Structure formats: C-alpha cells, structure tokens
Short mmCIF file of C-alpha atoms in Angstrom, two decimals:
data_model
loop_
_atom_site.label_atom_id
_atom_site.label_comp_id
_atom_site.label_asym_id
_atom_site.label_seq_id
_atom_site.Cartn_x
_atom_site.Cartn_y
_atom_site.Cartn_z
CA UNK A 22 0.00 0.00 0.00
CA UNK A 23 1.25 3.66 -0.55
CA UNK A 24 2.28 6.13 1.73
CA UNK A 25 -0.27 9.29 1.81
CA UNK A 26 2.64 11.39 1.03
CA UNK A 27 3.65 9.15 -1.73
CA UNK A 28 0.11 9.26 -3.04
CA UNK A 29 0.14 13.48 -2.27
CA UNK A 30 3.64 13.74 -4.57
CA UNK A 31 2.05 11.79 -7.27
CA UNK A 32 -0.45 13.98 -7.24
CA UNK A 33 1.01 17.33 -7.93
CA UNK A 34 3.30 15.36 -9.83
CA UNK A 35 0.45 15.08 -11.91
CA UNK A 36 -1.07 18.23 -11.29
CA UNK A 37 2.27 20.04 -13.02
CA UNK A 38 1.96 17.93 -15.97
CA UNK A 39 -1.44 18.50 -16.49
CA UNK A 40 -0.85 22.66 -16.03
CA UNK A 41 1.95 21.99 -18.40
CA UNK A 42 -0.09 20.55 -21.17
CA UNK A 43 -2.48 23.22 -20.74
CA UNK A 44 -0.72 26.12 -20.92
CA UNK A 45 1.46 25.25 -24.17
CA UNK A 46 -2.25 24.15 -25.56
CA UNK A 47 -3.57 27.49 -24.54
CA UNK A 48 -0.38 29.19 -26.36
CA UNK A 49 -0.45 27.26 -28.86
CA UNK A 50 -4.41 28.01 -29.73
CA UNK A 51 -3.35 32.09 -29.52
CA UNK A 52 -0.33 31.65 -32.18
CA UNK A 53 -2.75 30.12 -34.59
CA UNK A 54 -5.13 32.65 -33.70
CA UNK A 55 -5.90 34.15 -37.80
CA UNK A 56 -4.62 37.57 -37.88
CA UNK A 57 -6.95 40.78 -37.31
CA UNK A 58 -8.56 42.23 -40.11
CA UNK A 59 -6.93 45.88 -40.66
CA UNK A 60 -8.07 48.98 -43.12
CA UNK A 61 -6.12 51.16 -44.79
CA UNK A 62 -7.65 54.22 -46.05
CA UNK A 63 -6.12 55.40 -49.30
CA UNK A 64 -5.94 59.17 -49.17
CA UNK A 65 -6.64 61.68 -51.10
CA UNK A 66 -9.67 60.02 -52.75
CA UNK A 67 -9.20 59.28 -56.44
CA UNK A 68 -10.37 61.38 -59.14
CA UNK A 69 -9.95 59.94 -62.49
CA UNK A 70 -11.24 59.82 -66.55
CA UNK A 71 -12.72 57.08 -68.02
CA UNK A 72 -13.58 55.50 -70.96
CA UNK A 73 -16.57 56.28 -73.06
CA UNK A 74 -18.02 56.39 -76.52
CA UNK A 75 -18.93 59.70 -76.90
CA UNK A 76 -16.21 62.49 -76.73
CA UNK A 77 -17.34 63.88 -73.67
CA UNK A 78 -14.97 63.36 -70.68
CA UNK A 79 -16.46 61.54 -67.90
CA UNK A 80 -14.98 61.18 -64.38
CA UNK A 81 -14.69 58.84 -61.39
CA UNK A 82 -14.38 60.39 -57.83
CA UNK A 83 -14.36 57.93 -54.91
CA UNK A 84 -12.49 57.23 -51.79
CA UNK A 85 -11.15 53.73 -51.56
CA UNK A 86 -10.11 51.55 -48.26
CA UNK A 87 -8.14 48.13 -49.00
CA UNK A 88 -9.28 45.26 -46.26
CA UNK A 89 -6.13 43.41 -45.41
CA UNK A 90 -4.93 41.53 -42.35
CA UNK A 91 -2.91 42.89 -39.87
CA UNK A 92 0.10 41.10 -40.91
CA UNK A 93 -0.33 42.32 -44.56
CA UNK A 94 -0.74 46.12 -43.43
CA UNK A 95 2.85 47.16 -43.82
CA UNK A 96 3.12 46.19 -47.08
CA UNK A 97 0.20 47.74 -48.22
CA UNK A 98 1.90 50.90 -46.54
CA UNK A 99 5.21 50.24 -48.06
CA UNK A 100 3.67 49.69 -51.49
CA UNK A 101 1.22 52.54 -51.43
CA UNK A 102 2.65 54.45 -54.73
CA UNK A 103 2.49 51.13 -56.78
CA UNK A 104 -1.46 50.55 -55.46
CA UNK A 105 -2.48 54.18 -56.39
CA UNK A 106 -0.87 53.74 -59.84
CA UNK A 107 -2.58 50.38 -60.18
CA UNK A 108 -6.04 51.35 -59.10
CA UNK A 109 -5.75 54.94 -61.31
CA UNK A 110 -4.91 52.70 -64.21
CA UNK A 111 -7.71 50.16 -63.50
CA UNK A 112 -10.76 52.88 -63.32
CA UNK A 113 -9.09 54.64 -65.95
CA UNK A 114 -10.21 51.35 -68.11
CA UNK A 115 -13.71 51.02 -66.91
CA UNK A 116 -16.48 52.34 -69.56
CA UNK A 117 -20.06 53.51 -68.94
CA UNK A 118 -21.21 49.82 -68.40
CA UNK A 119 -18.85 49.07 -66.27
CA UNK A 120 -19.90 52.12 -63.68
CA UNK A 121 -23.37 52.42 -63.86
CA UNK A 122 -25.18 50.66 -61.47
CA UNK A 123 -25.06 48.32 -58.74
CA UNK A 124 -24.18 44.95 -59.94
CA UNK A 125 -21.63 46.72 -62.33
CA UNK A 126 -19.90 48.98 -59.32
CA UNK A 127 -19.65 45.59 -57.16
CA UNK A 128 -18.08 43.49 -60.29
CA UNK A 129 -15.81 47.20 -60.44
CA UNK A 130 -14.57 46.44 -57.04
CA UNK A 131 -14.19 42.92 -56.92
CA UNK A 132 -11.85 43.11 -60.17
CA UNK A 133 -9.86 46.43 -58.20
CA UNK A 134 -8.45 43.83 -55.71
CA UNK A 135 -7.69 41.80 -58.50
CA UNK A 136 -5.67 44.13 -60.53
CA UNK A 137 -3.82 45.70 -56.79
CA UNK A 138 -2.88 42.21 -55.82
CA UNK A 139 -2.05 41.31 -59.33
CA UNK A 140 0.46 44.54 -59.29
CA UNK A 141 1.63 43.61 -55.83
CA UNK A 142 2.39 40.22 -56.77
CA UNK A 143 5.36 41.45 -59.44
CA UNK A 144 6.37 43.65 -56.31
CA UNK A 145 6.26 41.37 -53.66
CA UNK A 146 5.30 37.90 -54.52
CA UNK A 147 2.24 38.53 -52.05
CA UNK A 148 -1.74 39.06 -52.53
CA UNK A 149 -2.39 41.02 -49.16
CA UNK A 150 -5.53 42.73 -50.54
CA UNK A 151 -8.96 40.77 -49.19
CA UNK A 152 -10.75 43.86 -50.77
CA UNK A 153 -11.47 47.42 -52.54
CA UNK A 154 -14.26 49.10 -50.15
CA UNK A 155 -15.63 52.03 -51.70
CA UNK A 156 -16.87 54.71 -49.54
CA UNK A 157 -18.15 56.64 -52.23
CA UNK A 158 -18.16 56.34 -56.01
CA UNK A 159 -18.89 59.08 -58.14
CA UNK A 160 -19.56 59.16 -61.52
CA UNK A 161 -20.02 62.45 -63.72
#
C-alpha cells in the first residue's frame, strides 16, 4: 500500500503535468489565432477619366479603403505608390457599363483587388488585398 505522502507527490506530480499541457495548448491556440482584419484608407480620394463612346470626358471620384490583415498592413503601406498607380490605371479602363449601377460597381470592385494584388504580386510575390471598399463612387 502507498504512503499518503507518496500518493500526495504523485499527485502534484500530476497536477504540473497537467498545467503543463495546458498552458502550451492554450499558447499554442493564440499563435494560430488568424490575424486581425486591418483597413487602410487610401488618401486623397481618387479622381480619375474614363472610358466612353462619346467624346465627352467623364470622371470617377471615390475614396477607396483596402481590407487586409494585420500582418499584410505594412506592405500595403510600403507599397502605397504602386497601389495608387494600379487602381488609377484600372478605373481609368472602366467604360459607362462598367460604372453604372449596382451589380456593375460591385463586379468594379471585386476586379480592383484583382488588378492591386495582381500589381503587388510582381512587387512582392504577395496578394495582401482581401478587398477594394468604396466609400463613395462618383460618376459624372
């Protein structure tokens, strides 16, 4: 038969390993926590031409945010001049269709991302861009 004090060291013997397991679990869960969405407003907003079939100049003016991660948001800072150049380009191309109207301003920002990850991609062999939030788009 055991000792009670034999019994009590096997205990917190026990009691250690168990606090052990837990804690590196516990750490473990918080490392592959996914990282925290972040923002970045793009500033000034973007005023820019666009295509159409008459010879009347037409204009974009909206404000853009890009929805990243947190661990992305540094390059998105870093790489600012390149993503301003790519998104100027990428309205620049857009026609009437492509403008007016709900369904054709969503398609419009879904294919933004597109073309700023595609142009951070050559840069830095990343995608960081989840998406182009427009908090207002203009047309005139």
């Amino acid at each position: 038969m055991m000792s009670p004090i034999t019994t009590l060291k096997q205990f917190f013997a026990l009691s250690l390993i168990l606090a052990s397991l837990f804690s590196n679990f516990t750490l473990a869960a918080d490392d592959e926590k996914p990282n925290q969405p972040a923002y970045v407003e793009l500033t000034p907003d973007f005023i820019v031409n666009y295509t159409t079939a008459s010879s009347r100049l037409k204009y974009i003016k909206t404000s853009i945010t890009l929805q990243t991660d947190s661990s992305h948001e540094a390059i998105i800072q870093a790489n600012m001049p390149l993503i301003r150049d790519a998104l100027v380009m990428f309205l620049s191309s857009r026609t009437d269709a492509q403008v007016s109207g709900a369904q054709e301003r969503e398609k419009t920002r879904e294919e933004a991302a597109v073309a700023v990850n595609i142009a951070l991609k050559k840069e830095t062999n990343q995608e960081p861009v989840k998406s182009v939030l427009f908090g207002s788009f203009l047309t005139q």
